[in-house]
mmCIF file of C-alpha atoms and ligand atoms in Angstrom:
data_model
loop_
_atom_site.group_PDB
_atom_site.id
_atom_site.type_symbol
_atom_site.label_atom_id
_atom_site.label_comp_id
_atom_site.label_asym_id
_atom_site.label_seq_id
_atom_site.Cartn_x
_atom_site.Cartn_y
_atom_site.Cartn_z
ATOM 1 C CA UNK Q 1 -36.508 -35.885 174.526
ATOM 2 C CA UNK Q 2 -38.252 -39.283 173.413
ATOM 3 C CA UNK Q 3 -37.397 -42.321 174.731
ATOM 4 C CA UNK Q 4 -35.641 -43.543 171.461
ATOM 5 C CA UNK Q 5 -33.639 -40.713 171.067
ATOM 6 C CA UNK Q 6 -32.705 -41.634 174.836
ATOM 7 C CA UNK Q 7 -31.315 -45.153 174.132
ATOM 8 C CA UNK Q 8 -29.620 -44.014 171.067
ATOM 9 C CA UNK Q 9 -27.601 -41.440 173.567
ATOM 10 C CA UNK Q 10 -26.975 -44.187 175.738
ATOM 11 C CA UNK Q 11 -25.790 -46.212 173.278
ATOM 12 C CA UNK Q 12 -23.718 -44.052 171.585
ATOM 13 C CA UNK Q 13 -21.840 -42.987 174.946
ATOM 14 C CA UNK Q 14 -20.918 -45.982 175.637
ATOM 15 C CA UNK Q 15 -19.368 -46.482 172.074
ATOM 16 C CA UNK Q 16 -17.840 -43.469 172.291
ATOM 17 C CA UNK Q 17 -16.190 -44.817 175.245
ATOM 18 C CA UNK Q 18 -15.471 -48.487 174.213
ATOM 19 C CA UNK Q 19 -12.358 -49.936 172.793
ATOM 20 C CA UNK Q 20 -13.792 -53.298 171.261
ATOM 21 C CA UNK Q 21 -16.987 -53.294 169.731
ATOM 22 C CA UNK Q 22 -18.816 -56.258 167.881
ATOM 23 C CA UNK Q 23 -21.746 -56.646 166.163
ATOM 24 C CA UNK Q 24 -24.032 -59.274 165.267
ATOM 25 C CA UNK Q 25 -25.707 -59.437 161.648
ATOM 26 C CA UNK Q 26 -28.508 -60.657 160.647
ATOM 27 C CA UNK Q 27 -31.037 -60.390 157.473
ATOM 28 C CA UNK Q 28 -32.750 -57.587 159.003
ATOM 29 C CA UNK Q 29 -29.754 -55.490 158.228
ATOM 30 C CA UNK Q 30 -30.026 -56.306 154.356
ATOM 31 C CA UNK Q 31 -34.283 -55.452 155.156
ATOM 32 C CA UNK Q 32 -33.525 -51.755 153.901
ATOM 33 C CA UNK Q 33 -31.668 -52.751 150.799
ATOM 34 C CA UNK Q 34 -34.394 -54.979 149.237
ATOM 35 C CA UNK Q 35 -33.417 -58.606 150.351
ATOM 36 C CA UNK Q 36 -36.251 -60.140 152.043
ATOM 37 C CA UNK Q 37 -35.721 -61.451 155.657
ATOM 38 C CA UNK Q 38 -36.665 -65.526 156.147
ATOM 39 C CA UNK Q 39 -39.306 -64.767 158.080
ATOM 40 C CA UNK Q 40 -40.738 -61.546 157.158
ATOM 41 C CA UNK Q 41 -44.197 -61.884 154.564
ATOM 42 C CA UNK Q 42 -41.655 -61.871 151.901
ATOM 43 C CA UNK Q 43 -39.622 -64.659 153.209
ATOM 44 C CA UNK Q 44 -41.757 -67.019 151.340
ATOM 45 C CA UNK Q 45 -40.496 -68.479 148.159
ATOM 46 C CA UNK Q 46 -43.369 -70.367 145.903
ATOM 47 C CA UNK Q 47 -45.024 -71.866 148.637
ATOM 48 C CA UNK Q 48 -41.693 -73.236 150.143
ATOM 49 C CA UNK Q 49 -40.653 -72.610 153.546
ATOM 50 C CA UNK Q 50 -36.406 -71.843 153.899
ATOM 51 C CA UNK Q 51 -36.376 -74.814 156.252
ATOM 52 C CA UNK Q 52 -37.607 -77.029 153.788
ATOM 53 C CA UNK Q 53 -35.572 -76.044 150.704
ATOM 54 C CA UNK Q 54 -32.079 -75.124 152.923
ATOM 55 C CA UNK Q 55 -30.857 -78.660 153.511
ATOM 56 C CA UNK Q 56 -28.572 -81.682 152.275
ATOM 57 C CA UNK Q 57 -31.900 -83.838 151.771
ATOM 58 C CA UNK Q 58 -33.722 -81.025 149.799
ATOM 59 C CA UNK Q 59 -30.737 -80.838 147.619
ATOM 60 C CA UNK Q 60 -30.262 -84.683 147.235
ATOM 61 C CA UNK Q 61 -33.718 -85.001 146.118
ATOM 62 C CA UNK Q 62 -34.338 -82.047 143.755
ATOM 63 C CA UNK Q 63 -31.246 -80.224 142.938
ATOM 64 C CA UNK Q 64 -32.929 -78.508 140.219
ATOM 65 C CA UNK Q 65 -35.650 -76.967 142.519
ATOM 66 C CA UNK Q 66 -33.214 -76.155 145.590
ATOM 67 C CA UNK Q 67 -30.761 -74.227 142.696
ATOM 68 C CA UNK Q 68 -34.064 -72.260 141.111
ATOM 69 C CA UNK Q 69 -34.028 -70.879 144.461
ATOM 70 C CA UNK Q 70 -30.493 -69.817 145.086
ATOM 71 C CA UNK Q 71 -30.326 -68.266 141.613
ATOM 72 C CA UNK Q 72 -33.700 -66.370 142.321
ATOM 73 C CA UNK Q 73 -32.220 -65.015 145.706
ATOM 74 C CA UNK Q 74 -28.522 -64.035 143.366
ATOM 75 C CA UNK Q 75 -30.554 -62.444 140.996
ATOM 76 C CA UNK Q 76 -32.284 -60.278 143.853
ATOM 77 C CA UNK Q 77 -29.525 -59.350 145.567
ATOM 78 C CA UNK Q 78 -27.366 -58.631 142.612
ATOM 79 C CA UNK Q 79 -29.941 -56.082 142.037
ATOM 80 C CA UNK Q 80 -29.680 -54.424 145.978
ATOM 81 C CA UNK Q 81 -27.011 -52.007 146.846
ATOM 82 C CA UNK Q 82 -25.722 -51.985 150.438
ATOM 83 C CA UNK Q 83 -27.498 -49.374 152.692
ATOM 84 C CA UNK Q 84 -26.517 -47.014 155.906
ATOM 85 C CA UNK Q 85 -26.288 -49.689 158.051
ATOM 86 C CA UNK Q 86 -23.954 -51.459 156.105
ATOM 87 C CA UNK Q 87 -22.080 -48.647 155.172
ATOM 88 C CA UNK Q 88 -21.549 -47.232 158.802
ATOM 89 C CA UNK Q 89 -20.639 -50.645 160.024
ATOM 90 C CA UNK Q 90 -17.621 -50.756 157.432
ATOM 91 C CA UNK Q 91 -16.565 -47.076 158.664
ATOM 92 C CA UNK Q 92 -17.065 -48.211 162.380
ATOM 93 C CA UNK Q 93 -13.446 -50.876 161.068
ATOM 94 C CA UNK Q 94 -11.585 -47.678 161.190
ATOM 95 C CA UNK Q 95 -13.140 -46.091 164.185
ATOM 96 C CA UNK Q 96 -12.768 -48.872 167.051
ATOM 97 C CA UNK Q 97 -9.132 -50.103 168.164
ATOM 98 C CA UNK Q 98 -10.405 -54.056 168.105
ATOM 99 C CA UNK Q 99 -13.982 -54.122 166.092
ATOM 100 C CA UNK Q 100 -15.913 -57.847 164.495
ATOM 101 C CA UNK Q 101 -18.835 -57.979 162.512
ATOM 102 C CA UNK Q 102 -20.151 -61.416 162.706
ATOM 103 C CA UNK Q 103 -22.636 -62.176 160.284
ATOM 104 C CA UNK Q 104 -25.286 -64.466 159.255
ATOM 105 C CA UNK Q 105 -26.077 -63.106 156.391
ATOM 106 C CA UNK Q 106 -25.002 -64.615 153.053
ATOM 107 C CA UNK Q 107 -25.470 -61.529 150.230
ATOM 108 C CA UNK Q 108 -22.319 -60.497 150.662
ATOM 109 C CA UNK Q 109 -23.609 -56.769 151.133
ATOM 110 C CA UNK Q 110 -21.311 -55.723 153.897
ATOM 111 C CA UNK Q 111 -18.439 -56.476 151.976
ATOM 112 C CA UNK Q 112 -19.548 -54.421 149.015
ATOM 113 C CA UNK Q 113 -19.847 -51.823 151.662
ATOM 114 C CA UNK Q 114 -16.060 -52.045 151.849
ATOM 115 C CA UNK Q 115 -15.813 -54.150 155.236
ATOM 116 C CA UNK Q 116 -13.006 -56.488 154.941
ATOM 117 C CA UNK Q 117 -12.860 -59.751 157.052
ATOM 118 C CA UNK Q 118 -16.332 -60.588 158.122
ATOM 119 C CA UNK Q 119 -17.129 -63.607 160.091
ATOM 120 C CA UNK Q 120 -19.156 -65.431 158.061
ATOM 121 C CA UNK Q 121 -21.220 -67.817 160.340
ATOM 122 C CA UNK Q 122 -23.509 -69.003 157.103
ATOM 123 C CA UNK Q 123 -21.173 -69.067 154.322
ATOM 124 C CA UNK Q 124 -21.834 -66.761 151.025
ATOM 125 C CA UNK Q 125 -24.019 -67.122 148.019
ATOM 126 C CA UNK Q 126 -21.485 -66.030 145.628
ATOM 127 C CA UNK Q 127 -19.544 -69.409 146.712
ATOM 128 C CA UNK Q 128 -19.858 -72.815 145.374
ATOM 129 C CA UNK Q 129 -18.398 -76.067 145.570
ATOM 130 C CA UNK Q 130 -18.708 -79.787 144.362
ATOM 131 C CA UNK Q 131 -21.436 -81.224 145.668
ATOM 132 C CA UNK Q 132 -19.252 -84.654 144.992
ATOM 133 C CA UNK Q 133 -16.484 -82.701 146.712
ATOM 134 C CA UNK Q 134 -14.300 -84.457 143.886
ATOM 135 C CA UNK Q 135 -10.658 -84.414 144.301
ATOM 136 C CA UNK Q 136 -10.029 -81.665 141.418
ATOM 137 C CA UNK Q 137 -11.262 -78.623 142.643
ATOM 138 C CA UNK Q 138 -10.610 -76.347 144.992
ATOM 139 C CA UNK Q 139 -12.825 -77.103 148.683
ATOM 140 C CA UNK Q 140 -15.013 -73.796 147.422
ATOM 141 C CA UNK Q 141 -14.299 -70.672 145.092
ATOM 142 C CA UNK Q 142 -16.079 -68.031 143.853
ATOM 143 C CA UNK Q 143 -18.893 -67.982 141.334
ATOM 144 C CA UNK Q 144 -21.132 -64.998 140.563
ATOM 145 C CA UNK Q 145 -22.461 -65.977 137.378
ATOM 146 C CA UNK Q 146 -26.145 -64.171 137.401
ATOM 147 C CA UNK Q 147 -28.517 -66.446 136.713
ATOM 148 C CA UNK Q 148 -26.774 -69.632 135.628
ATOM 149 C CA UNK Q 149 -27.589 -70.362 132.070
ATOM 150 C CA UNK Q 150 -28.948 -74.440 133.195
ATOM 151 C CA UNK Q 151 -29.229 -75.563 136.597
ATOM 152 C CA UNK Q 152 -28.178 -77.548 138.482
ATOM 153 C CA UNK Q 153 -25.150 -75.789 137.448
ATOM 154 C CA UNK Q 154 -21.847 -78.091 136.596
ATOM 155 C CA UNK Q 155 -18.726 -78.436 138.514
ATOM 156 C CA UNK Q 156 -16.158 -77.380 136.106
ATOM 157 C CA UNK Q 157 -13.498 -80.174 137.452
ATOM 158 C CA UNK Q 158 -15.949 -83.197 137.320
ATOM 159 C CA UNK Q 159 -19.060 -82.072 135.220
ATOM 160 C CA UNK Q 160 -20.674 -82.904 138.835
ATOM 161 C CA UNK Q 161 -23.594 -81.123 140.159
ATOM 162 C CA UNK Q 162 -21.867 -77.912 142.518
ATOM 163 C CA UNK Q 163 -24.080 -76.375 145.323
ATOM 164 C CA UNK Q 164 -24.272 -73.194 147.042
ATOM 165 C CA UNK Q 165 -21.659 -72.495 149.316
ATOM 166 C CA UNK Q 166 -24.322 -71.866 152.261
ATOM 167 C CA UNK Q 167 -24.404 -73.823 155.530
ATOM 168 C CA UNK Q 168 -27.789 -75.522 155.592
ATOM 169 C CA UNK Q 169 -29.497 -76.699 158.631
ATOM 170 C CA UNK Q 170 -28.453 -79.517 159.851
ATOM 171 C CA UNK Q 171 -25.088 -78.566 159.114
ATOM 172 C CA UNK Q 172 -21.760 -77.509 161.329
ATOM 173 C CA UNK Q 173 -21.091 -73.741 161.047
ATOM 174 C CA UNK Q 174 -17.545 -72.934 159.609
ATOM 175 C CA UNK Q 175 -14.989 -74.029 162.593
ATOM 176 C CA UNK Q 176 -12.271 -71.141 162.038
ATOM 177 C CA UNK Q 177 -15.490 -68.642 162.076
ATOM 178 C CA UNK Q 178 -16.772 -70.139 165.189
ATOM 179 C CA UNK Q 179 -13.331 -69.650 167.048
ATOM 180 C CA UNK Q 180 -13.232 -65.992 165.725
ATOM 181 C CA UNK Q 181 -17.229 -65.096 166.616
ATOM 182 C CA UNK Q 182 -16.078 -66.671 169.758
ATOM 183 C CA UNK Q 183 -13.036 -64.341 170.215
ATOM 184 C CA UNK Q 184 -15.012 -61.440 168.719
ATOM 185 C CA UNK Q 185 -17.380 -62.201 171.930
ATOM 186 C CA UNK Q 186 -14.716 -60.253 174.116
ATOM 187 C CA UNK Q 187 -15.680 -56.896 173.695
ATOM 188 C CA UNK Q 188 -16.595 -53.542 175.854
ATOM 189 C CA UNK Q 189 -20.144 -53.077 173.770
ATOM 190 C CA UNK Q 190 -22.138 -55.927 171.469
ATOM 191 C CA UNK Q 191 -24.480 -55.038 169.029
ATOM 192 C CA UNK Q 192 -26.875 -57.606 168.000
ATOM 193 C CA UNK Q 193 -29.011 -55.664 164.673
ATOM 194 C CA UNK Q 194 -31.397 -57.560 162.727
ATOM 195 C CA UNK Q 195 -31.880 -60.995 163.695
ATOM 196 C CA UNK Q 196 -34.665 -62.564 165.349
ATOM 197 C CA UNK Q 197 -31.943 -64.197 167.710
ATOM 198 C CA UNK Q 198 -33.478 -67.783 167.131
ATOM 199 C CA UNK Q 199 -31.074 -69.289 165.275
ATOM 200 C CA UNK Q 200 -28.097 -70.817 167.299
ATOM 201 C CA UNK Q 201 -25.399 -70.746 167.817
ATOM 202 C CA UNK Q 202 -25.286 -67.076 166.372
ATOM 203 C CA UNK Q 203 -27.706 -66.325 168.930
ATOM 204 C CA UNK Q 204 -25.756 -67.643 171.853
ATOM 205 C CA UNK Q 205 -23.037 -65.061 171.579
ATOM 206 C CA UNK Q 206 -25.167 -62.341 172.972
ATOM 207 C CA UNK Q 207 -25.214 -63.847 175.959
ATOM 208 C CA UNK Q 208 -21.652 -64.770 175.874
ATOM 209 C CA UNK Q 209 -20.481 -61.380 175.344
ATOM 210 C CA UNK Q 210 -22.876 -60.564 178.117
ATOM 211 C CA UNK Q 211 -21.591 -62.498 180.638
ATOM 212 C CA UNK Q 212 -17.922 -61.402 179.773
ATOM 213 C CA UNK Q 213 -19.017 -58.222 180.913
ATOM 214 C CA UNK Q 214 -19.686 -56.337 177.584
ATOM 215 C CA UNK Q 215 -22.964 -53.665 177.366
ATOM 216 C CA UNK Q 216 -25.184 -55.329 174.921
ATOM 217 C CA UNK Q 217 -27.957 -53.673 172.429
ATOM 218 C CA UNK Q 218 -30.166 -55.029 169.887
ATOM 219 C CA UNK Q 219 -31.400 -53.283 166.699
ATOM 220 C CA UNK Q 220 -34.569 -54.310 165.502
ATOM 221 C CA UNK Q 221 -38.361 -52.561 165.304
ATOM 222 C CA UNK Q 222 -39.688 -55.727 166.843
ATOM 223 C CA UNK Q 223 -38.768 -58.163 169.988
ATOM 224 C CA UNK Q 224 -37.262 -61.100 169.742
ATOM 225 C CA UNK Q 225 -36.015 -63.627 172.429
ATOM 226 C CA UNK Q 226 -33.146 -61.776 172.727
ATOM 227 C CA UNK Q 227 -35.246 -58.231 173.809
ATOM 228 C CA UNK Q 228 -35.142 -58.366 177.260
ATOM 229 C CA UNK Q 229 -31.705 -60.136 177.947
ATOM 230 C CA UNK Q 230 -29.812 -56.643 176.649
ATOM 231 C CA UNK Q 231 -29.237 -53.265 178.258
ATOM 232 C CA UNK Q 232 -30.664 -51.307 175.567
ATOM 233 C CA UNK Q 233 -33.211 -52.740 172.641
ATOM 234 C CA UNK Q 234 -33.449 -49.787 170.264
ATOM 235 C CA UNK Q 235 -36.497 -50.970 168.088
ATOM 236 C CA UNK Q 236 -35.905 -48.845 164.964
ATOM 237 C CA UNK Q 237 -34.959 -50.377 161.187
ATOM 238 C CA UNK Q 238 -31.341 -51.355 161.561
ATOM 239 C CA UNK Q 239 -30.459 -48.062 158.920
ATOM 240 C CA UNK Q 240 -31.995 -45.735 160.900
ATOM 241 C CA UNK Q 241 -30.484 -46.524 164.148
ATOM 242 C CA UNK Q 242 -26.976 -46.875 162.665
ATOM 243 C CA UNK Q 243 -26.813 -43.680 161.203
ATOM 244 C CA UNK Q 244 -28.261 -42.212 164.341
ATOM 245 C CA UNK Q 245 -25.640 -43.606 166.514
ATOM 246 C CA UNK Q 246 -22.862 -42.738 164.044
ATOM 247 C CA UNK Q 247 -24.166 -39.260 163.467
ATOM 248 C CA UNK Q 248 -23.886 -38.962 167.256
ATOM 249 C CA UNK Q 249 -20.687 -40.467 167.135
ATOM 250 C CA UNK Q 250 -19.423 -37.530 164.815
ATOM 251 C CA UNK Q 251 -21.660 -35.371 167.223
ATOM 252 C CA UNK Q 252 -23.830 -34.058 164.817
ATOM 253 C CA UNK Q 253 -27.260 -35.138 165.640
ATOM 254 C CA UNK Q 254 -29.161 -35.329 163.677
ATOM 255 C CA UNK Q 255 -33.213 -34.713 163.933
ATOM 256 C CA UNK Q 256 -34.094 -37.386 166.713
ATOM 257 C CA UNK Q 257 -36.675 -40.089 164.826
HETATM 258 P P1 NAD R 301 -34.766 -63.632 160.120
HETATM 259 O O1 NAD R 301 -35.422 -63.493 158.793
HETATM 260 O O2 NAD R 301 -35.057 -64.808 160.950
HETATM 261 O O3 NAD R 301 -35.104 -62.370 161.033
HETATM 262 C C1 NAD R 301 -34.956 -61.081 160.564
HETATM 263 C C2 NAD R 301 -35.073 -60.142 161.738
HETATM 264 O O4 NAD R 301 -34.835 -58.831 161.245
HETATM 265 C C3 NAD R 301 -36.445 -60.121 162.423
HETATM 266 O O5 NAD R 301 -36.268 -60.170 163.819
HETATM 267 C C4 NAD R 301 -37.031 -58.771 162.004
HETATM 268 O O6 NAD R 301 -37.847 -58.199 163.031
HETATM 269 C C5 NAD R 301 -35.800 -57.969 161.795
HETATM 270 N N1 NAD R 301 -35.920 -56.861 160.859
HETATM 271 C C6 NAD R 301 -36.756 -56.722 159.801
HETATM 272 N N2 NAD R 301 -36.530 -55.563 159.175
HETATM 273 C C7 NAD R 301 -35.529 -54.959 159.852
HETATM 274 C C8 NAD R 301 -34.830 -53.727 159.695
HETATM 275 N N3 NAD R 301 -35.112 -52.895 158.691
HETATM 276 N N4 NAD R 301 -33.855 -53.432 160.580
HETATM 277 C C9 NAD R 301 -33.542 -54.279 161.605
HETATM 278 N N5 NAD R 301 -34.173 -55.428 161.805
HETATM 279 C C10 NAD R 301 -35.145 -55.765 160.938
HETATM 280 O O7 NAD R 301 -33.214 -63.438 159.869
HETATM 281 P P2 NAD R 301 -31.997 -64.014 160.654
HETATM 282 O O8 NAD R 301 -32.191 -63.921 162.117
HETATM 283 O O9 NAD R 301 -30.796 -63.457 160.037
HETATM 284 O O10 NAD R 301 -32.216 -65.543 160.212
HETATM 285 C C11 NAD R 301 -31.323 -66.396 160.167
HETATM 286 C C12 NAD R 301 -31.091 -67.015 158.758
HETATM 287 O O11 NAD R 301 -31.599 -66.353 157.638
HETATM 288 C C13 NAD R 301 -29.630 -66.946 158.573
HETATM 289 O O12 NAD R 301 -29.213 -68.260 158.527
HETATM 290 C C14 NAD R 301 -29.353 -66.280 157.247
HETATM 291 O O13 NAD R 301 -28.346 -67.000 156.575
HETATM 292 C C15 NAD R 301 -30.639 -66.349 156.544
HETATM 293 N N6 NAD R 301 -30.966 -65.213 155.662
HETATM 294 C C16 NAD R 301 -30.025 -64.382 155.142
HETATM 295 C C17 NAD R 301 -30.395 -63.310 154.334
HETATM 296 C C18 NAD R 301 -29.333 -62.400 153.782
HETATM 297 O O14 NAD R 301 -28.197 -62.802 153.591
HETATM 298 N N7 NAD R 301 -29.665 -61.117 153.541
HETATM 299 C C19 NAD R 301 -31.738 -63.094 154.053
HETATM 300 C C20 NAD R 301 -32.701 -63.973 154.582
HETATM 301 C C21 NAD R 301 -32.297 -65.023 155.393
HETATM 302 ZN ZN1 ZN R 302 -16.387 -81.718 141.002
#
């Protein structure tokens, strides 16, 4: 038997075993469905890098050019469909007694997958609010308006300028998701699958879950920081190992990759 096929075994007796299981999202998991990661080759928008274009200043000084990227990254994912990974993720809700995916993805993909209640460390694109924060509307709602007709688009209360509902750097992740990624930490087995584990705090709860005793594994077909701080590092795309584990799960392997 390969080594891969090995781990995946591993893995998926100890799932097959575990009680609470969480698992840690990043854009690596939304790889297989056509969104571009941030830092794969395709992460590249016009010549921008995300770092420079994902922030309050950005937005303060050209609205217009901050918004022609959001509504070219709507447009793309509108177009993507969720894949395995996101698909046996949802399933895994019905399979595990106490089960978290935290994300930091903002597509919205593992909801259309039918996963309810994901911890959203990053916010979503398909939310917007004021950028005035004006006292009429609502502190952020929905929009999925694909592309927006003139941009900046308008804030329907004020006539304002809105802006994505996405936590830029610089900015404080979402408190009531921090205190559930935090409780979501607790767990027999933690996953972390497609993220290059540099961002924090997302990345700290690897090692948090770790040190509360849980079996860790990452997902990803390269190393990252977070490779050789977990039991198992499965290096296959995030769809592939998914359905492997799940199809051992059922215990029907399938052909080992
Ligand atoms: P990242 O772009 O920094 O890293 C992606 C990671 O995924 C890399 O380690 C890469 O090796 C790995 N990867 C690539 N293809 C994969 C596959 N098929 N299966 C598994 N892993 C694969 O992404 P990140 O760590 O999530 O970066 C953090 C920031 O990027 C977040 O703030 C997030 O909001 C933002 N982001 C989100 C999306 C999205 O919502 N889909 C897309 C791009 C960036
Ligand atoms: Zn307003």
């Amino acid at each position: 038997m390969d080594a891969e096929a090995e781990r995946l075994d591993r893995v998926a007796a100890r799932l097959a075993a575990a009680r609470r299981v969480t698992v840690l999202t990043g854009a690596g998991v939304s790889a297989a469905s056509g969104v571009p990661t941030f830092r794969g080759p395709e992460g590249l928008w016009r010549r921008y890098r995300p770092e420079e274009l994902a922030n309050a200043d950005a937005f303060a000084a050209n609205p217009r050019l901050v918004w022609e990227w959001y509504d070219w990254r709507r447009q793309v994912v509108a177009r993507c469909s969720p894949n395995a990974a996101h698909r046996v993720l949802a399933g895994w809700a019905r399979r595990f007694p106490s089960y978290a995916v935290i994300t930091q993805n903002v597509d919205g993909l593992h909801e259309r997958a039918g996963l309810d209640d994901v911890i959203r460390l990053h916010g979503s694109l398909w939310e917007v609010l004021c950028w005035d924060g004006c006292a009429a509307s609502p502190p952020r709602w929905r929009d999925e308006t694909v592309p927006f007709p003139d941009l900046p688009p308008r804030c329907p209360h004020c006539g304002g300028m809105i802006r994505p509902g996405v936590v830029w750097f610089g900015e404080a992740l979402p408190a009531r998701e921090v205190v559930r990624a935090d409780a979501a930490a607790d767990c027999d087995v933690f996953i972390t699958a497609g993220t290059s584990a540099i961002v924090y705090p997302a990345a700290g709860y690897l090692h948090l879950s770790r040190a509360r005793g849980a079996f860790t594994v990452e997902v990803n077909p390269a190393d990252t920081p977070a490779t050789e701080h977990v039991e198992v590092a499965i290096r296959l795309p995030a769809d592939v190992a998914l359905a492997e584990l799940e199809a051992r799960l059922q215990g029907t392997r399938t052909t080992a990759p």
